[in-house]
Amino acid sequence: MCGIVGVCYSSGSAEHALIAGLRSLEYRGYDSAGVALHAEGMPRRRAEGRVDDLVAVIDRDPLPEARIGIAHTRWATHGVPAERNAHPHRFDRVTLVHNGILENHDAMRTLVENELRTNGSTWSSETDSEVWAALLRVELGNASENPTVDDMLGAISRAMLRARGSYALAILHDAIPDRVFFARHESPLVVGIGESGNFVASDVAALLEETRDFVYLQDGQCGFVTSDECAIFDETLQPIELPIDTIEWDAESAEKGGYPHFMLKEIEEQPHVVGRTLQASIGSGNQILPDFAIPDEELARYGRIIILACGTALHAARLGKYLLEEAAGIPVTVDFASEFRYRSPMVGQNDLILAISQSGETADTLGAYRVAIDKGARPIAICNVRGSSLCRLSNATILTQCGPEIGVASTKAFTGQLLAIHLLALRLGRARGTLDDRAVEARLGQLRIARHAMEQLVGGAARDHVARIATQFAHKPIYFFLGRGPDYPIALEGALKLKEISYVHAEGYPAGEMKHGPLALVSKDMVCVVLCGDSPTYEKVLGNMQEVKTRGGTVVAITNEDKSEAISMADEVIFVPKTDAFVAPLLSVIPLQYLAYFVALERGCDIDKPRNLAKSVTVE
Ligand code: AGP
């Protein structure tokens, strides 16, 4: 939900690396930003707003040269977006940045006031993060003025045992000028091991300019980095050795590559993502997911799949129900992760629990996943970030090969998830004997056809056509997206894309449900986007289109070139190549992504960083 960076250079100024890191992390939150350097007086600069606003503050009031520092970009949870609530927070001689929520901050605030015999005037912000700094001050006790490294580690360890909630912390102490301390629990934190120094950050994207060698910290771990050392400990301060992972991504792939927005770049990367994921997931002899950790004989034993996710990933999960039940003959239950975790879910050892998450850090998905694992379900996952919390909870993960997805609105990760589900369905179908080699081969062929068909839908005339339609309807107040069968989850996804970046009210609905109420909303102000390509329910969907048209609604049909009835009925038509109904969603989602993009562009919205949202929702 927030982004943190810590830099420990061997020489030179840390300021540039800190600011560059914040820019790469802004997708995680952009209410305010701040930086602190380890120099005389621990100078800080903070600003409400974006990283650009922080840079403007620094330009007006330059920072001294320092090779060590920490920085933060915020998505507000406790305390309104304001400079006083911007990180880094300082208490006595402790300065820190925090991503997460200190759930027992009231109790800790009282503890600090009692221990230090202060009163409410102790506090300079309304944030829980400031309480973390104060808690460390309390745990330092008599050593607080000039602690040794061991004093600091002891204080961090004791504070970790008291604190409840999620945290990724980067910490400085006035009296220890050569290192950044860190600690993590539930919020992501990586250590970067570089030539010019060592680093910590919320995710690798922040440090790709500095290094591609990373250590993924796990829950309950703390430690420090100096310019040439990295020390990691568990909560009891037992030393830990963690493997160093080298990222293939380079800084370039995380940049815009000439596009005006990350979202447009990521929409147009999708054919490449599908091709790369296919290539990475098919072994010799068409072996599906050769690296998947669960052998076929075990896979065949499970009697049900439960899929948990949030947002766009949940729409992929809903499509997964159609694909998995059809291909593998196994019952599939899909649930909002935020709902599943707080009811008394019926789940046990006969169940595969599948979590789908681009970031692998979504608090609701992780929380629900842990509930199911604790009840004995076998965890599997689909994720885009190697080393994420989700990947560590499941030792059977299908990694989508999407590269970093920066735009808050998920696009290429969604198609990567769809593809991963297709492959899991083929693997399960073969394991359960519902698909023979010929059927698997035929479906792989369909996926390869879809991958090439996607090329026809990105860029050029296809993009310009949707842009024209989007501009024409950009100021309509309400949109409905309708589909049946596998098109229904795509209708949900089209609605979510539109609402989250253009702030227009949009609903995705099963086409057959309109007559049970929503038809009352139809008017000339409503745009109804209907997914009506080749499918067993095409005739039914035509009837639903008619219901909308006769009541004055505007219909945009997403269909194939041979669907003359839909073409003649619609006000506007967007063609997609004809493919098998089960792979058609990989194609039909692309014009819906473009539609959302160009409506938001026309409405002057901030496409990559839409208001009130963040890329990775690591708090509940
Ligand atoms: C989708 O465009 C949104 N950004 C959001 O719904 C997102 O899909 C959801 O928060 C889940 O994120 P995850 O895939 O990283 O778990």
XYZ file of C-alpha atoms in Angstrom, residues 68-431:
364
model
C 22.783 6.689 3.408
C 19.072 7.462 3.562
C 15.475 6.251 3.545
C 12.399 7.383 1.610
C 8.650 6.733 1.391
C 5.645 7.250 -0.867
C 2.319 6.967 0.973
C -1.199 5.635 0.530
C -2.953 7.075 3.584
C -4.475 4.727 6.135
C -4.103 6.478 9.525
C -3.938 10.260 9.231
C -5.059 12.358 6.275
C -2.694 13.018 3.353
C -0.697 15.964 4.734
C 2.965 16.884 5.223
C 2.773 16.236 8.974
C 1.665 12.657 8.273
C 4.190 12.067 5.500
C 7.043 9.686 6.229
C 9.862 9.491 7.291
C 8.660 9.783 10.869
C 11.047 10.693 13.665
C 10.875 10.091 17.393
C 13.817 11.277 19.491
C 16.848 9.858 17.598
C 14.970 7.180 15.634
C 13.861 7.914 12.046
C 11.874 5.399 9.974
C 9.581 4.694 7.032
C 6.791 2.133 7.324
C 4.538 0.219 4.943
C 1.651 -1.527 6.708
C -0.714 -0.990 9.616
C 0.155 -1.086 13.337
C -3.190 -2.525 14.442
C -2.521 -2.049 18.173
C -1.312 1.528 17.728
C -3.609 2.861 20.459
C -2.205 0.439 23.035
C 1.347 1.178 21.899
C 0.685 4.923 22.041
C -0.435 4.533 25.654
C 2.573 2.354 26.447
C 4.941 4.983 25.052
C 3.266 7.798 26.974
C 3.438 5.795 30.185
C 7.022 4.630 29.691
C 8.301 8.085 28.689
C 5.959 9.866 31.092
C 4.826 12.192 28.344
C 1.279 13.094 27.304
C -0.667 13.549 24.067
C 1.734 16.330 23.093
C 4.241 13.588 22.399
C 2.919 13.169 18.896
C 3.536 15.255 15.777
C 1.253 13.255 13.461
C -1.927 11.152 13.475
C -0.131 8.156 12.039
C 0.454 4.691 13.439
C 3.911 4.778 11.850
C 5.121 7.478 14.229
C 4.128 5.118 17.049
C 6.539 2.539 15.609
C 9.407 5.024 15.923
C 8.364 5.824 19.498
C 8.103 2.130 20.342
C 11.686 1.604 19.189
C 12.738 4.547 21.346
C 11.065 2.895 24.350
C 12.621 -0.480 23.618
C 16.069 1.114 23.411
C 15.653 2.231 27.023
C 18.821 3.649 28.554
C 20.747 2.955 25.335
C 18.515 5.313 23.348
C 21.122 8.117 23.119
C 24.041 6.039 21.801
C 22.936 2.479 21.094
C 25.255 -0.143 19.702
C 24.178 -2.186 16.685
C 23.179 -4.973 19.079
C 21.130 -2.503 21.156
C 19.229 -1.521 17.996
C 18.663 -5.132 16.952
C 17.454 -5.989 20.441
C 15.041 -3.052 20.440
C 13.713 -4.021 17.008
C 13.261 -7.623 18.084
C 11.366 -6.631 21.239
C 9.194 -4.166 19.345
C 8.334 -6.864 16.793
C 7.060 -9.038 19.605
C 4.826 -6.229 20.904
C 3.529 -4.900 17.582
C 0.441 -6.386 15.933
C -0.242 -5.866 12.260
C 1.735 -5.661 9.060
C 5.007 -3.814 8.612
C 7.953 -3.306 6.343
C 10.316 -0.892 8.068
C 13.536 0.907 7.104
C 15.104 2.519 10.166
C 17.938 4.962 10.911
C 19.418 5.955 14.260
C 21.341 9.213 14.703
C 24.137 7.444 16.555
C 24.677 4.630 14.018
C 25.637 6.408 10.771
C 26.706 3.473 8.621
C 23.633 1.321 8.179
C 19.906 0.998 7.544
C 18.036 -1.383 9.822
C 14.968 -3.221 8.575
C 12.141 -5.505 9.691
C 9.187 -7.111 7.929
C 5.949 -8.864 8.694
C 3.250 -9.401 6.011
C 4.255 -6.282 4.054
C 6.807 -7.033 1.323
C 10.460 -6.077 1.703
C 13.430 -7.048 -0.458
C 17.142 -6.478 0.095
C 19.146 -5.432 -2.972
C 22.792 -6.535 -3.086
C 24.692 -4.207 -5.391
C 28.161 -3.214 -6.559
C 27.782 0.355 -5.255
C 26.138 -0.594 -1.995
C 23.171 -2.402 -0.492
C 19.497 -1.481 -0.420
C 16.038 -2.300 0.890
C 12.729 -1.649 -0.896
C 9.094 -2.668 -1.074
C 9.715 -4.353 -4.396
C 12.464 -4.952 -6.908
C 11.169 -2.321 -9.359
C 12.567 0.382 -7.048
C 16.132 -0.902 -7.296
C 16.529 -2.195 -10.860
C 18.799 0.790 -11.672
C 21.125 -0.345 -8.856
C 21.083 -4.136 -8.925
C 19.284 -7.271 -10.068
C 20.389 -9.414 -7.125
C 17.790 -9.640 -4.403
C 17.025 -11.391 -1.132
C 13.328 -11.753 -0.297
C 12.800 -11.161 3.411
C 10.181 -13.299 5.100
C 7.755 -12.648 7.952
C 9.386 -12.047 11.321
C 12.807 -11.212 9.921
C 14.928 -8.155 10.691
C 18.494 -7.000 10.211
C 20.584 -4.304 8.580
C 22.498 -3.381 5.468
C 25.725 -1.396 5.308
C 27.440 -0.484 2.066
C 29.147 -3.870 1.990
C 27.261 -6.101 4.408
C 23.785 -7.574 4.813
C 22.811 -9.277 8.071
C 19.430 -10.997 8.527
C 17.979 -12.436 11.749
C 14.782 -14.066 12.916
C 12.640 -12.578 15.716
C 14.924 -14.142 18.340
C 17.957 -12.648 16.568
C 19.246 -15.978 15.313
C 21.243 -15.276 12.113
C 19.595 -16.427 8.872
C 21.076 -17.100 5.440
C 18.676 -16.458 2.539
C 19.316 -17.228 -1.149
C 20.126 -14.403 -3.555
C 17.756 -14.332 -6.556
C 18.721 -12.621 -9.822
C 15.888 -10.822 -11.613
C 15.746 -11.075 -15.412
C 13.733 -7.856 -15.654
C 15.776 -4.760 -16.396
C 14.944 -1.178 -15.577
C 13.952 -0.670 -19.200
C 11.149 -3.218 -18.988
C 9.777 -1.349 -16.040
C 9.801 1.932 -17.903
C 7.199 3.242 -20.335
C 9.130 2.465 -23.510
C 7.848 5.518 -25.308
C 4.195 5.034 -24.371
C 2.247 7.917 -22.759
C 1.069 5.610 -19.974
C 2.148 2.293 -18.492
C -1.392 1.000 -18.989
C -1.258 1.466 -22.785
C 2.139 -0.210 -22.934
C 0.895 -3.098 -20.844
C -2.272 -3.551 -22.941
C -0.090 -3.880 -26.019
C 2.375 -6.255 -24.366
C -0.339 -8.892 -23.970
C 0.301 -10.984 -27.091
C 3.954 -11.147 -26.041
C 3.007 -12.071 -22.457
C 0.750 -14.895 -23.658
C 3.443 -16.155 -26.018
C 6.141 -16.012 -23.336
C 3.934 -17.722 -20.738
C 2.959 -20.454 -23.202
C 6.591 -21.014 -24.107
C 7.670 -21.144 -20.452
C 4.891 -23.563 -19.490
C 5.049 -26.271 -22.159
C 7.770 -28.900 -21.840
C 8.972 -31.476 -24.316
C 6.199 -33.699 -25.663
C 3.656 -31.032 -24.811
C 4.146 -31.634 -21.114
C 2.010 -28.967 -19.397
C 3.640 -26.998 -16.546
C 6.637 -29.334 -16.257
C 7.902 -27.522 -13.141
C 4.588 -27.676 -11.303
C 5.344 -29.098 -7.856
C 2.337 -31.431 -7.513
C 2.545 -34.737 -9.416
C -0.439 -35.829 -11.510
C -1.303 -38.764 -9.255
C -1.709 -36.378 -6.300
C -3.561 -33.789 -8.392
C -6.096 -36.433 -9.431
C -6.974 -37.182 -5.804
C -8.569 -33.797 -4.987
C -12.319 -33.547 -5.295
C -12.807 -29.763 -5.503
C -11.001 -26.527 -6.269
C -11.686 -23.355 -4.325
C -10.376 -20.190 -5.963
C -9.730 -17.040 -3.913
C -8.787 -13.624 -5.281
C -9.740 -9.945 -5.386
C -10.601 -7.473 -8.134
C -9.373 -8.334 -11.578
C -7.785 -11.536 -10.330
C -11.229 -12.595 -9.110
C -12.587 -12.111 -12.621
C -9.886 -14.427 -13.885
C -10.964 -16.835 -11.147
C -14.593 -16.663 -12.305
C -13.518 -17.558 -15.839
C -11.411 -20.312 -14.295
C -14.587 -21.961 -13.001
C -15.868 -22.424 -16.560
C -12.521 -23.624 -17.876
C -11.634 -26.005 -15.034
C -15.070 -27.602 -14.705
C -15.318 -28.151 -18.454
C -11.794 -29.485 -18.959
C -11.211 -31.413 -15.742
C -14.713 -32.340 -14.581
C -13.965 -31.015 -11.103
C -16.345 -28.788 -9.093
C -14.954 -25.274 -8.660
C -16.011 -22.690 -6.072
C -14.959 -19.065 -6.519
C -15.141 -16.589 -3.658
C -14.216 -13.037 -2.778
C -11.143 -13.494 -0.578
C -12.418 -10.725 1.709
C -15.648 -12.673 2.275
C -14.207 -16.188 2.472
C -11.811 -15.405 5.302
C -14.493 -14.134 7.702
C -17.237 -16.718 7.260
C -16.868 -20.312 8.442
C -15.791 -21.782 5.134
C -16.272 -25.481 4.515
C -12.811 -26.490 3.318
C -10.509 -29.411 4.026
C -7.937 -31.914 2.828
C -10.011 -32.927 -0.189
C -9.687 -29.402 -1.609
C -7.146 -27.645 -3.772
C -7.065 -23.983 -2.725
C -5.996 -21.750 -5.632
C -5.059 -18.125 -4.900
C -4.655 -15.782 -7.851
C -2.786 -12.517 -7.384
C -0.646 -10.314 -9.620
C 1.333 -8.818 -6.740
C 1.239 -11.797 -4.399
C 0.820 -9.269 -1.562
C -2.938 -8.591 -1.430
C -3.836 -8.793 2.256
C -7.332 -10.230 1.754
C -6.111 -12.920 -0.612
C -3.254 -13.901 1.702
C -5.517 -13.885 4.754
C -8.155 -16.093 3.125
C -5.462 -18.382 1.737
C -4.004 -18.915 5.229
C -7.482 -19.796 6.564
C -7.883 -22.499 3.903
C -4.344 -23.835 4.389
C -4.882 -24.025 8.159
C -7.993 -26.122 7.474
C -5.936 -28.636 5.486
C -6.496 -27.577 1.853
C -3.614 -28.094 -0.589
C -2.316 -24.651 -1.649
C -1.560 -23.778 -5.271
C -1.145 -20.270 -6.682
C -0.997 -18.142 -9.818
C 1.191 -15.085 -9.334
C 3.292 -12.560 -11.246
C 5.912 -11.701 -8.635
C 8.519 -14.303 -7.784
C 9.449 -14.264 -4.106
C 6.194 -12.596 -3.055
C 4.359 -13.586 0.119
C 1.890 -15.670 -1.919
C 4.684 -17.584 -3.644
C 6.148 -18.384 -0.247
C 2.835 -19.648 1.113
C 2.413 -22.037 -1.819
C 5.165 -24.329 -3.079
C 3.112 -25.016 -6.229
C 2.985 -21.683 -8.028
C 2.375 -20.974 -11.712
C 4.356 -17.798 -12.403
C 2.828 -15.633 -15.130
C 5.598 -14.246 -17.314
C 4.223 -10.700 -17.487
C 7.185 -8.706 -16.242
C 6.480 -5.762 -13.935
C 2.899 -4.461 -14.206
C 3.013 -0.812 -13.118
C -0.372 0.591 -14.150
C -2.818 0.345 -11.246
C -5.416 -1.032 -13.668
C -4.400 -4.618 -14.283
C -4.301 -5.682 -17.934
C -1.450 -7.970 -19.011
C -1.480 -9.698 -15.626
C -5.145 -10.558 -16.238
C -4.438 -12.258 -19.560
C -1.418 -13.923 -17.963
C -3.735 -15.278 -15.271
C -6.255 -16.503 -17.880
C -3.513 -18.343 -19.684
C -2.202 -19.888 -16.479
C -5.715 -21.122 -15.691
C -6.022 -22.631 -19.177
C -2.765 -24.496 -18.607
C -3.815 -25.677 -15.148
C -7.102 -26.915 -16.653
C -5.179 -28.914 -19.277
C -2.804 -30.314 -16.635
C -5.712 -31.293 -14.363
C -7.764 -32.677 -17.260
C -4.907 -34.947 -18.291
C -4.267 -35.981 -14.636
